[in-house]
C-alpha cells in the first residue's frame, strides 16, 4: 500500500440500475463502506446507468433506498452531490467523449467497422481450430481516408482500444499477486460511439476523475482488471489498488440466484429480515473476524473490519444461519418497537384492520396496542422473520378455529379421555375469578396432578391436561403455553374454544 498510504482512502460502489438491489451488491457496498470507515476514508455511490435499454429510475431509487435502509451511508453520491460529480454516468458523457477523442488522436484506439456477422464467423472459425476467440485486427490499420469515407457513408462502427500484448501484473488486496497475458484478449471494444462508452472504459474514467484509489469488488470482475489497467496506463492515470471479493454462493456452490430463494434486499425486507441482521450476516459472508464472535453491530464492524481478513474462497449463503441471526435481533427489540414492526404484517394478512390509528380483529372487536404487545411478546421466541408473526399469532385474532382431532390428542389418549381432559380444564378455568397468568398457571398445574392421579397417568407428565388444552386454544402444534394463550384470550373466549374443541370429539 506504499503508493496510497499517505492519501485519503476513497472507495466506491457503482451498481447498474437494471434491477433491484442484489444481496451481492449490498455486501460489496458494505465491505467498501467498512473499509472506508475503518481507515477514515470516503465512501462514494456512483450509478452506472449507460445501459439505456435496461436502466430504470425505479431501480436507482431501489438501490438508494435499500442501502439507506441498511444503514450504509455515503459521503458523495447522486442524491447528495459532492466535489467530483456528477455521480450518474449518463450525466458524464462529455467527460467520456473527451478521453475517447484523446485515445483516438493518439492512435491508442480506432474505429472498427466489422459487422456482427463478420465477427461471429471469425469467432466460430477460431474456436474450430481450438483457439481462444479474439478480434483479429482487421480494422486496426485503416487509413484516415478509409475511416473518414466509412463514417461519411454511414457505416456503423465501434471504438476499439489497442491492447498491447504483454503480461499485466497487479497485487490484489485479497488474492495477492495476479498475472494476466493480455495477448489473449485482442483489441477490446470500449465504446459504441463517442457518446456511448462501455463498462471497461467508463469505469476507468470515473475512478480516475473521482480520485478512487481502492477498487473493492466481486471476483467476477477480476478478468476486467487487466483491461482497465491497460486503459489507465494508456491515459497516464495512476492505477488504483484492486481487491476482489469472493462470490456469494448458493448451498450447492453455484452462483447465488432466485433458484434458492430471494436475492434482493427489498425481498428480504418484505419477508421481515431486520437491517441490522442483514448487515451482520453479510459481513460474515467472506470476512472472518478471527474469533468465535458472530454478532456485530454496524459500529462494531466499522472498528473491527479489515480487508486482510477477507477470505479468497466463495462465501456460502447459509439461510439457517441468516434466520438464526435475524431471530436474535428480533428478540432484542423492545416490545414497543417490535409491535410497530409486526403490525403491517398483521394488517396485510387481514388479521387486524386499521382505522384512524385504531385496530379491530376479524370479529370487529377493538384490539388495543397493549393487547398487540402481549400477543407479540409471547410469539416472538418462535419468530425468525417478522412475517412469521402471522403464522405464530393468527389464532389470537380469529373468532372460530378449525380443529384437527389428531392434533388434540396427547400420545394415545382416547376420545373419551380427551373429553375428560378438556372438561377438567374447562371447569378449573371457569372457576378462576382473578384472570391472570399466575392464577391460570397455578390452578391448571394443580389440576394436572389431580388428573394424572385419577387416571393413573404418569405422575409428572403434564401433557395429558396441557396438550389438549393448548391445541384447543390455538389450533396449532406449535404455540405459546396454554397459560399465556388463555390470559391473552380472556376467560370468555378461552371457555368458548374449549367447548368448540370438545364438539369435534363427540
CSV table of C-alpha atoms in Angstrom, one decimal, residues 33-499:
chain,number,residue,atom,x,y,z
A,33,UNK,CA,-18.2,1.2,3.4
A,34,UNK,CA,-16.4,-0.6,6.3
A,35,UNK,CA,-13.0,-0.3,4.6
A,36,UNK,CA,-13.5,3.4,4.2
A,37,UNK,CA,-14.8,3.9,7.8
A,38,UNK,CA,-12.1,1.8,9.3
A,39,UNK,CA,-9.4,3.9,7.5
A,40,UNK,CA,-11.1,7.3,8.0
A,41,UNK,CA,-11.7,7.4,4.2
A,42,UNK,CA,-14.6,8.3,1.9
A,43,UNK,CA,-17.2,6.1,0.5
A,44,UNK,CA,-18.8,7.1,-2.8
A,45,UNK,CA,-22.0,5.9,-4.5
A,46,UNK,CA,-22.0,6.1,-8.3
A,47,UNK,CA,-24.8,4.9,-10.6
A,48,UNK,CA,-23.6,3.2,-13.8
A,49,UNK,CA,-26.7,3.9,-16.0
A,50,UNK,CA,-25.3,3.9,-19.5
A,51,UNK,CA,-27.2,0.7,-20.4
A,52,UNK,CA,-30.2,2.8,-21.5
A,53,UNK,CA,-32.3,-0.2,-22.6
A,54,UNK,CA,-32.2,-1.9,-19.2
A,55,UNK,CA,-31.7,1.0,-16.7
A,56,UNK,CA,-34.7,2.4,-14.9
A,57,UNK,CA,-35.1,5.3,-12.4
A,58,UNK,CA,-37.1,3.0,-10.2
A,59,UNK,CA,-34.1,0.7,-9.7
A,60,UNK,CA,-31.9,3.7,-8.9
A,61,UNK,CA,-34.4,4.6,-6.2
A,62,UNK,CA,-34.4,0.9,-5.0
A,63,UNK,CA,-30.6,1.0,-4.7
A,64,UNK,CA,-30.6,4.3,-2.8
A,65,UNK,CA,-33.4,3.4,-0.5
A,66,UNK,CA,-32.1,-0.2,0.1
A,67,UNK,CA,-28.6,1.0,1.1
A,68,UNK,CA,-30.0,3.7,3.3
A,69,UNK,CA,-32.4,1.2,5.0
A,70,UNK,CA,-29.4,-1.0,5.7
A,71,UNK,CA,-27.7,2.0,7.3
A,72,UNK,CA,-24.9,2.2,4.7
A,73,UNK,CA,-24.5,5.9,4.1
A,74,UNK,CA,-22.2,7.5,1.5
A,75,UNK,CA,-20.1,10.7,1.6
A,76,UNK,CA,-20.7,11.6,-2.1
A,77,UNK,CA,-23.4,10.4,-4.4
A,78,UNK,CA,-26.2,11.2,-6.9
A,79,UNK,CA,-28.6,12.3,-4.2
A,80,UNK,CA,-26.3,14.4,-2.1
A,81,UNK,CA,-23.7,15.6,-4.7
A,82,UNK,CA,-20.0,16.0,-4.0
A,83,UNK,CA,-16.8,17.6,-5.3
A,84,UNK,CA,-16.3,15.1,-8.1
A,85,UNK,CA,-19.8,14.7,-9.5
A,86,UNK,CA,-22.0,14.2,-11.3
A,87,UNK,CA,-22.4,10.7,-9.9
A,88,UNK,CA,-24.6,9.2,-12.7
A,89,UNK,CA,-22.8,8.1,-15.9
A,90,UNK,CA,-25.5,9.5,-18.2
A,91,UNK,CA,-24.6,12.9,-16.8
A,92,UNK,CA,-20.9,12.4,-17.6
A,93,UNK,CA,-21.0,11.8,-21.4
A,94,UNK,CA,-18.9,14.9,-22.2
A,95,UNK,CA,-16.2,13.6,-19.9
A,96,UNK,CA,-16.0,10.2,-21.7
A,97,UNK,CA,-16.1,11.8,-25.1
A,98,UNK,CA,-13.0,13.9,-24.2
A,99,UNK,CA,-11.0,10.9,-23.3
A,100,UNK,CA,-12.2,8.8,-26.2
A,101,UNK,CA,-11.1,11.6,-28.6
A,102,UNK,CA,-7.7,11.7,-26.8
A,103,UNK,CA,-7.2,7.9,-27.3
A,104,UNK,CA,-8.3,8.2,-31.0
A,105,UNK,CA,-5.9,11.2,-31.6
A,106,UNK,CA,-3.0,9.3,-30.0
A,107,UNK,CA,-3.8,6.2,-32.1
A,108,UNK,CA,-4.4,4.2,-28.9
A,109,UNK,CA,-7.9,3.5,-30.1
A,110,UNK,CA,-9.6,3.2,-33.5
A,111,UNK,CA,-12.9,2.9,-35.3
A,112,UNK,CA,-13.9,-0.7,-36.2
A,113,UNK,CA,-16.5,-1.2,-38.9
A,114,UNK,CA,-16.7,-5.0,-38.8
A,115,UNK,CA,-20.3,-6.3,-38.7
A,116,UNK,CA,-21.6,-8.7,-36.1
A,117,UNK,CA,-21.9,-11.4,-38.7
A,118,UNK,CA,-18.2,-11.0,-39.7
A,119,UNK,CA,-17.2,-11.1,-36.0
A,120,UNK,CA,-19.3,-14.2,-35.3
A,121,UNK,CA,-17.9,-16.0,-38.4
A,122,UNK,CA,-14.3,-15.3,-37.2
A,123,UNK,CA,-15.2,-16.4,-33.6
A,124,UNK,CA,-16.5,-19.7,-34.9
A,125,UNK,CA,-13.5,-20.3,-37.2
A,126,UNK,CA,-11.1,-19.6,-34.4
A,127,UNK,CA,-12.9,-21.9,-32.0
A,128,UNK,CA,-13.0,-24.7,-34.6
A,129,UNK,CA,-9.2,-24.5,-34.6
A,130,UNK,CA,-9.0,-24.7,-30.8
A,131,UNK,CA,-8.1,-21.1,-30.4
A,132,UNK,CA,-9.4,-18.6,-27.9
A,133,UNK,CA,-11.7,-16.2,-29.9
A,134,UNK,CA,-10.4,-12.7,-30.1
A,135,UNK,CA,-10.5,-9.8,-32.6
A,136,UNK,CA,-8.1,-10.3,-35.5
A,137,UNK,CA,-7.3,-6.6,-36.0
A,138,UNK,CA,-9.0,-6.3,-39.5
A,139,UNK,CA,-9.7,-2.5,-38.9
A,140,UNK,CA,-6.7,-1.8,-36.8
A,141,UNK,CA,-4.7,-0.2,-39.6
A,142,UNK,CA,-7.2,1.6,-41.7
A,143,UNK,CA,-6.0,4.9,-43.2
A,144,UNK,CA,-7.5,8.1,-42.1
A,145,UNK,CA,-9.1,8.4,-45.5
A,146,UNK,CA,-10.8,5.0,-45.3
A,147,UNK,CA,-12.1,5.8,-41.8
A,148,UNK,CA,-13.5,9.2,-42.9
A,149,UNK,CA,-15.1,7.6,-46.0
A,150,UNK,CA,-16.7,4.8,-43.9
A,151,UNK,CA,-18.1,7.3,-41.5
A,152,UNK,CA,-19.3,9.6,-44.3
A,153,UNK,CA,-21.0,6.6,-45.9
A,154,UNK,CA,-22.9,6.0,-42.7
A,155,UNK,CA,-21.2,2.7,-41.8
A,156,UNK,CA,-21.8,1.7,-38.2
A,157,UNK,CA,-18.8,1.3,-36.1
A,158,UNK,CA,-17.5,0.8,-32.6
A,159,UNK,CA,-14.3,2.2,-30.9
A,160,UNK,CA,-11.7,-0.4,-30.1
A,161,UNK,CA,-8.7,0.0,-27.8
A,162,UNK,CA,-5.4,-1.2,-28.9
A,163,UNK,CA,-4.3,-3.9,-26.5
A,164,UNK,CA,-0.6,-4.3,-26.1
A,165,UNK,CA,0.4,-8.0,-25.9
A,166,UNK,CA,2.2,-8.3,-22.6
A,167,UNK,CA,2.0,-9.7,-19.1
A,168,UNK,CA,-0.1,-7.5,-16.7
A,169,UNK,CA,0.7,-8.0,-13.0
A,170,UNK,CA,-1.1,-6.4,-10.1
A,171,UNK,CA,-1.2,-7.0,-6.3
A,172,UNK,CA,-4.8,-7.9,-5.3
A,173,UNK,CA,-5.6,-6.8,-1.7
A,174,UNK,CA,-7.3,-10.2,-1.1
A,175,UNK,CA,-5.7,-12.6,-3.6
A,176,UNK,CA,-2.1,-11.5,-3.6
A,177,UNK,CA,-0.1,-11.2,-6.8
A,178,UNK,CA,-2.2,-11.8,-10.0
A,179,UNK,CA,-0.8,-12.0,-13.6
A,180,UNK,CA,-2.6,-11.9,-17.0
A,181,UNK,CA,-1.4,-12.4,-20.5
A,182,UNK,CA,-3.1,-9.7,-22.5
A,183,UNK,CA,-2.1,-11.3,-25.7
A,184,UNK,CA,-5.2,-13.5,-25.3
A,185,UNK,CA,-7.5,-10.5,-25.3
A,186,UNK,CA,-7.3,-8.9,-28.7
A,187,UNK,CA,-8.3,-5.3,-29.2
A,188,UNK,CA,-11.3,-4.6,-27.0
A,189,UNK,CA,-14.4,-2.5,-27.7
A,190,UNK,CA,-14.5,0.4,-25.3
A,191,UNK,CA,-17.4,2.5,-26.8
A,192,UNK,CA,-20.3,2.1,-29.3
A,193,UNK,CA,-19.5,5.7,-30.3
A,194,UNK,CA,-18.2,8.9,-28.8
A,195,UNK,CA,-21.4,9.3,-26.7
A,196,UNK,CA,-21.9,5.6,-25.6
A,197,UNK,CA,-19.0,4.3,-23.6
A,198,UNK,CA,-18.8,0.7,-22.4
A,199,UNK,CA,-18.1,-0.5,-18.9
A,200,UNK,CA,-14.4,-1.1,-19.0
A,201,UNK,CA,-13.7,2.4,-20.4
A,202,UNK,CA,-16.2,4.4,-18.4
A,203,UNK,CA,-15.2,2.8,-15.1
A,204,UNK,CA,-11.6,3.8,-15.6
A,205,UNK,CA,-12.5,7.4,-16.4
A,206,UNK,CA,-14.9,7.6,-13.4
A,207,UNK,CA,-12.5,6.1,-10.9
A,208,UNK,CA,-9.8,8.5,-12.1
A,209,UNK,CA,-11.9,11.6,-12.1
A,210,UNK,CA,-13.4,10.7,-8.7
A,211,UNK,CA,-10.0,10.1,-7.2
A,212,UNK,CA,-10.9,6.5,-6.3
A,213,UNK,CA,-7.7,4.8,-5.1
A,214,UNK,CA,-9.0,1.4,-3.9
A,215,UNK,CA,-11.4,-0.6,-6.0
A,216,UNK,CA,-13.0,-3.4,-4.0
A,217,UNK,CA,-15.5,-5.5,-6.0
A,218,UNK,CA,-16.6,-9.1,-6.7
A,219,UNK,CA,-14.3,-11.6,-8.1
A,220,UNK,CA,-16.4,-11.9,-11.2
A,221,UNK,CA,-14.7,-8.6,-12.3
A,222,UNK,CA,-11.2,-9.9,-12.0
A,223,UNK,CA,-10.9,-10.6,-15.7
A,224,UNK,CA,-11.8,-6.9,-16.3
A,225,UNK,CA,-8.9,-5.7,-14.2
A,226,UNK,CA,-6.1,-6.2,-16.8
A,227,UNK,CA,-8.2,-4.4,-19.4
A,228,UNK,CA,-8.7,-1.5,-17.1
A,229,UNK,CA,-5.1,-1.3,-16.1
A,230,UNK,CA,-4.1,-1.1,-19.8
A,231,UNK,CA,-6.5,1.8,-20.2
A,232,UNK,CA,-5.2,3.5,-17.1
A,233,UNK,CA,-1.7,3.2,-18.5
A,234,UNK,CA,-2.7,4.5,-21.9
A,235,UNK,CA,-4.2,7.6,-20.4
A,236,UNK,CA,-1.3,8.2,-17.9
A,237,UNK,CA,-3.5,7.6,-14.9
A,238,UNK,CA,-2.3,6.3,-11.5
A,239,UNK,CA,-3.6,2.7,-11.1
A,240,UNK,CA,-5.8,2.1,-8.1
A,241,UNK,CA,-5.3,-0.8,-5.8
A,242,UNK,CA,-7.7,-3.7,-6.5
A,243,UNK,CA,-9.3,-6.2,-4.2
A,244,UNK,CA,-11.7,-8.9,-5.5
A,245,UNK,CA,-14.2,-10.3,-3.0
A,246,UNK,CA,-15.3,-13.9,-3.0
A,247,UNK,CA,-18.7,-14.5,-4.7
A,248,UNK,CA,-21.7,-15.3,-2.6
A,249,UNK,CA,-22.6,-18.9,-3.4
A,250,UNK,CA,-25.8,-21.0,-3.1
A,251,UNK,CA,-25.6,-24.1,-0.9
A,252,UNK,CA,-24.7,-26.2,-3.9
A,253,UNK,CA,-21.8,-23.8,-4.6
A,254,UNK,CA,-23.4,-22.4,-7.7
A,255,UNK,CA,-23.8,-18.6,-8.1
A,256,UNK,CA,-26.5,-17.2,-5.8
A,257,UNK,CA,-29.8,-17.0,-7.8
A,258,UNK,CA,-33.5,-17.0,-7.3
A,259,UNK,CA,-33.4,-20.8,-7.5
A,260,UNK,CA,-32.5,-20.7,-3.8
A,261,UNK,CA,-35.0,-18.0,-2.8
A,262,UNK,CA,-34.7,-14.3,-2.6
A,263,UNK,CA,-31.7,-12.4,-3.9
A,264,UNK,CA,-32.7,-8.8,-3.5
A,265,UNK,CA,-32.6,-6.6,-0.4
A,266,UNK,CA,-36.2,-5.5,-0.9
A,267,UNK,CA,-37.4,-9.1,-0.8
A,268,UNK,CA,-35.6,-9.8,2.4
A,269,UNK,CA,-37.1,-6.6,3.9
A,270,UNK,CA,-40.5,-7.6,2.8
A,271,UNK,CA,-40.1,-11.0,4.4
A,272,UNK,CA,-39.2,-9.4,7.7
A,273,UNK,CA,-35.5,-9.5,7.9
A,274,UNK,CA,-34.1,-6.6,10.0
A,275,UNK,CA,-31.4,-4.3,8.5
A,276,UNK,CA,-29.1,-5.0,11.5
A,277,UNK,CA,-29.4,-8.7,10.9
A,278,UNK,CA,-28.7,-8.4,7.2
A,279,UNK,CA,-25.6,-6.2,7.8
A,280,UNK,CA,-24.4,-8.7,10.4
A,281,UNK,CA,-25.0,-11.7,8.1
A,282,UNK,CA,-23.5,-10.1,5.1
A,283,UNK,CA,-20.3,-9.1,7.0
A,284,UNK,CA,-19.7,-12.8,7.7
A,285,UNK,CA,-20.1,-13.7,4.0
A,286,UNK,CA,-16.4,-13.9,3.2
A,287,UNK,CA,-15.0,-12.0,6.2
A,288,UNK,CA,-13.6,-13.8,9.2
A,289,UNK,CA,-13.2,-11.8,12.4
A,290,UNK,CA,-10.7,-14.3,13.6
A,291,UNK,CA,-12.7,-15.0,16.8
A,292,UNK,CA,-15.8,-17.0,17.7
A,293,UNK,CA,-17.9,-13.9,17.8
A,294,UNK,CA,-20.8,-13.9,15.4
A,295,UNK,CA,-22.9,-10.9,16.4
A,296,UNK,CA,-21.7,-7.4,15.3
A,297,UNK,CA,-23.4,-4.1,15.1
A,298,UNK,CA,-22.5,-1.8,12.2
A,299,UNK,CA,-20.5,0.4,14.5
A,300,UNK,CA,-18.6,-2.6,15.9
A,301,UNK,CA,-17.9,-3.7,12.3
A,302,UNK,CA,-16.5,-0.3,11.4
A,303,UNK,CA,-13.9,-0.7,14.2
A,304,UNK,CA,-13.1,-4.4,13.6
A,305,UNK,CA,-13.3,-4.8,9.9
A,306,UNK,CA,-10.0,-5.3,8.0
A,307,UNK,CA,-9.5,-6.2,4.3
A,308,UNK,CA,-6.8,-8.7,5.3
A,309,UNK,CA,-9.3,-10.9,6.9
A,310,UNK,CA,-11.5,-11.3,3.8
A,311,UNK,CA,-11.2,-14.8,2.5
A,312,UNK,CA,-10.5,-15.9,-1.1
A,313,UNK,CA,-13.0,-18.9,-1.1
A,314,UNK,CA,-16.6,-18.4,-2.1
A,315,UNK,CA,-19.0,-17.5,0.7
A,316,UNK,CA,-21.8,-20.0,1.2
A,317,UNK,CA,-25.2,-18.3,1.8
A,318,UNK,CA,-26.5,-20.3,4.8
A,319,UNK,CA,-30.1,-19.4,5.2
A,320,UNK,CA,-30.3,-21.3,8.6
A,321,UNK,CA,-27.6,-19.1,9.9
A,322,UNK,CA,-29.3,-16.0,8.5
A,323,UNK,CA,-32.5,-16.9,10.2
A,324,UNK,CA,-30.8,-17.6,13.5
A,325,UNK,CA,-29.1,-14.2,13.4
A,326,UNK,CA,-32.4,-12.4,12.4
A,327,UNK,CA,-34.2,-14.2,15.2
A,328,UNK,CA,-31.7,-12.9,17.7
A,329,UNK,CA,-32.2,-9.3,16.6
A,330,UNK,CA,-36.0,-9.7,16.7
A,331,UNK,CA,-35.8,-10.9,20.3
A,332,UNK,CA,-33.5,-8.0,21.2
A,333,UNK,CA,-36.1,-5.4,20.0
A,334,UNK,CA,-38.1,-3.6,22.6
A,335,UNK,CA,-41.7,-4.8,22.6
A,336,UNK,CA,-42.9,-1.4,21.6
A,337,UNK,CA,-40.6,-1.3,18.5
A,338,UNK,CA,-41.3,-5.0,17.7
A,339,UNK,CA,-45.0,-4.4,17.8
A,340,UNK,CA,-44.6,-1.4,15.5
A,341,UNK,CA,-42.7,-3.6,13.0
A,342,UNK,CA,-45.1,-6.5,13.2
A,343,UNK,CA,-48.4,-4.6,12.8
A,344,UNK,CA,-48.1,-4.2,9.0
A,345,UNK,CA,-47.9,-7.9,8.5
A,346,UNK,CA,-51.0,-8.5,10.7
A,347,UNK,CA,-52.8,-5.8,8.7
A,348,UNK,CA,-51.8,-7.3,5.3
A,349,UNK,CA,-52.9,-10.7,6.4
A,350,UNK,CA,-56.3,-9.1,7.4
A,351,UNK,CA,-56.0,-10.4,11.0
A,352,UNK,CA,-56.5,-6.8,12.1
A,353,UNK,CA,-57.9,-3.8,10.4
A,354,UNK,CA,-56.6,-0.3,10.9
A,355,UNK,CA,-59.0,2.7,11.0
A,356,UNK,CA,-57.8,6.1,12.1
A,357,UNK,CA,-54.9,4.7,14.2
A,358,UNK,CA,-57.1,2.1,15.9
A,359,UNK,CA,-57.3,-1.6,15.3
A,360,UNK,CA,-60.1,-4.2,15.2
A,361,UNK,CA,-59.9,-8.0,14.8
A,362,UNK,CA,-61.8,-10.4,12.5
A,363,UNK,CA,-64.9,-10.2,14.7
A,364,UNK,CA,-64.9,-6.4,14.7
A,365,UNK,CA,-63.7,-6.2,18.3
A,366,UNK,CA,-61.3,-3.5,19.3
A,367,UNK,CA,-57.6,-4.5,19.6
A,368,UNK,CA,-55.5,-2.2,21.8
A,369,UNK,CA,-51.9,-1.6,21.3
A,370,UNK,CA,-51.2,-3.1,24.7
A,371,UNK,CA,-53.1,-6.3,23.6
A,372,UNK,CA,-51.0,-6.5,20.5
A,373,UNK,CA,-47.9,-6.1,22.6
A,374,UNK,CA,-48.9,-9.1,24.8
A,375,UNK,CA,-49.5,-11.2,21.7
A,376,UNK,CA,-46.2,-10.4,20.1
A,377,UNK,CA,-44.3,-10.8,23.4
A,378,UNK,CA,-45.5,-14.5,23.7
A,379,UNK,CA,-45.0,-15.1,20.0
A,380,UNK,CA,-41.5,-13.6,19.4
A,381,UNK,CA,-39.5,-16.6,20.7
A,382,UNK,CA,-40.6,-18.7,17.7
A,383,UNK,CA,-40.1,-15.9,15.1
A,384,UNK,CA,-37.1,-16.0,12.7
A,385,UNK,CA,-38.7,-13.3,10.5
A,386,UNK,CA,-41.2,-10.6,11.2
A,387,UNK,CA,-43.6,-12.1,8.6
A,388,UNK,CA,-43.8,-15.2,10.8
A,389,UNK,CA,-45.9,-13.2,13.3
A,390,UNK,CA,-48.9,-14.1,11.1
A,391,UNK,CA,-48.5,-17.8,11.4
A,392,UNK,CA,-47.4,-17.5,15.1
A,393,UNK,CA,-50.3,-15.5,16.3
A,394,UNK,CA,-53.2,-15.7,13.8
A,395,UNK,CA,-55.4,-17.8,16.3
A,396,UNK,CA,-55.5,-14.8,18.7
A,397,UNK,CA,-57.5,-12.8,16.2
A,398,UNK,CA,-59.9,-15.4,14.8
A,399,UNK,CA,-63.4,-15.9,16.1
A,400,UNK,CA,-63.5,-19.6,15.3
A,401,UNK,CA,-60.8,-22.2,14.8
A,402,UNK,CA,-60.9,-25.4,12.7
A,403,UNK,CA,-59.8,-28.4,14.8
A,404,UNK,CA,-58.0,-31.5,13.8
A,405,UNK,CA,-58.9,-34.3,16.2
A,406,UNK,CA,-55.5,-35.8,15.9
A,407,UNK,CA,-53.9,-32.6,16.9
A,408,UNK,CA,-55.9,-32.5,20.2
A,409,UNK,CA,-54.6,-36.0,21.1
A,410,UNK,CA,-51.8,-36.4,23.5
A,411,UNK,CA,-49.9,-39.7,23.0
A,412,UNK,CA,-52.6,-42.4,22.7
A,413,UNK,CA,-55.5,-40.8,24.6
A,414,UNK,CA,-58.9,-42.0,23.5
A,415,UNK,CA,-61.7,-39.6,22.5
A,416,UNK,CA,-63.2,-40.1,25.9
A,417,UNK,CA,-60.0,-39.3,27.7
A,418,UNK,CA,-59.6,-36.2,25.6
A,419,UNK,CA,-63.1,-35.0,26.5
A,420,UNK,CA,-62.4,-35.7,30.2
A,421,UNK,CA,-59.1,-33.7,30.0
A,422,UNK,CA,-60.7,-30.7,28.3
A,423,UNK,CA,-63.7,-30.9,30.7
A,424,UNK,CA,-61.2,-30.6,33.7
A,425,UNK,CA,-59.6,-27.6,32.1
A,426,UNK,CA,-63.0,-26.1,31.4
A,427,UNK,CA,-64.2,-26.5,35.0
A,428,UNK,CA,-60.9,-25.2,36.5
A,429,UNK,CA,-60.8,-22.1,34.3
A,430,UNK,CA,-64.4,-21.3,34.7
A,431,UNK,CA,-63.9,-21.1,38.5
A,432,UNK,CA,-61.0,-18.6,38.3
A,433,UNK,CA,-62.1,-15.2,39.4
A,434,UNK,CA,-58.8,-13.3,39.1
A,435,UNK,CA,-57.9,-13.9,35.5
A,436,UNK,CA,-54.1,-13.5,35.3
A,437,UNK,CA,-51.2,-15.6,34.2
A,438,UNK,CA,-50.1,-16.6,37.8
A,439,UNK,CA,-53.6,-17.9,38.8
A,440,UNK,CA,-54.2,-19.6,35.5
A,441,UNK,CA,-50.9,-21.5,35.6
A,442,UNK,CA,-51.2,-22.4,39.3
A,443,UNK,CA,-54.7,-23.8,39.0
A,444,UNK,CA,-54.0,-25.8,35.8
A,445,UNK,CA,-50.8,-27.3,37.2
A,446,UNK,CA,-52.7,-28.4,40.3
A,447,UNK,CA,-55.5,-29.9,38.1
A,448,UNK,CA,-52.9,-31.7,36.0
A,449,UNK,CA,-51.6,-33.5,39.1
A,450,UNK,CA,-55.1,-34.5,40.1
A,451,UNK,CA,-56.0,-35.7,36.6
A,452,UNK,CA,-52.8,-37.8,36.5
A,453,UNK,CA,-53.6,-39.4,39.8
A,454,UNK,CA,-57.3,-40.1,39.0
A,455,UNK,CA,-56.5,-41.6,35.6
A,456,UNK,CA,-53.3,-43.3,36.7
A,457,UNK,CA,-51.3,-41.4,34.2
A,458,UNK,CA,-47.5,-40.8,34.6
A,459,UNK,CA,-47.3,-38.5,37.6
A,460,UNK,CA,-45.1,-35.8,36.1
A,461,UNK,CA,-46.4,-35.8,32.6
A,462,UNK,CA,-48.3,-32.6,32.3
A,463,UNK,CA,-49.2,-33.3,28.6
A,464,UNK,CA,-52.4,-35.2,29.5
A,465,UNK,CA,-54.0,-31.9,30.6
A,466,UNK,CA,-52.0,-29.2,29.0
A,467,UNK,CA,-51.5,-30.5,25.4
A,468,UNK,CA,-55.2,-30.9,24.6
A,469,UNK,CA,-55.9,-27.5,26.2
A,470,UNK,CA,-53.1,-25.7,24.3
A,471,UNK,CA,-54.3,-27.3,21.0
A,472,UNK,CA,-57.9,-26.3,21.7
A,473,UNK,CA,-56.9,-22.7,22.4
A,474,UNK,CA,-54.5,-22.3,19.4
A,475,UNK,CA,-55.4,-25.0,16.9
A,476,UNK,CA,-51.7,-25.5,16.3
A,477,UNK,CA,-49.0,-28.0,17.1
A,478,UNK,CA,-46.6,-25.2,18.0
A,479,UNK,CA,-47.7,-22.2,20.0
A,480,UNK,CA,-47.2,-20.4,23.3
A,481,UNK,CA,-48.1,-22.1,26.6
A,482,UNK,CA,-51.8,-22.6,27.3
A,483,UNK,CA,-51.4,-20.3,30.3
A,484,UNK,CA,-50.2,-17.4,28.1
A,485,UNK,CA,-52.8,-18.0,25.5
A,486,UNK,CA,-55.7,-18.2,28.0
A,487,UNK,CA,-54.6,-15.0,29.7
A,488,UNK,CA,-54.5,-13.1,26.4
A,489,UNK,CA,-57.7,-14.5,25.0
A,490,UNK,CA,-59.7,-13.8,28.2
A,491,UNK,CA,-62.0,-16.0,30.1
A,492,UNK,CA,-64.9,-15.9,27.7
A,493,UNK,CA,-63.0,-16.8,24.6
A,494,UNK,CA,-61.0,-19.4,26.4
A,495,UNK,CA,-64.0,-21.3,27.6
A,496,UNK,CA,-65.7,-21.0,24.2
A,497,UNK,CA,-62.7,-22.6,22.4
A,498,UNK,CA,-62.6,-25.5,24.8
A,499,UNK,CA,-66.3,-26.1,24.2
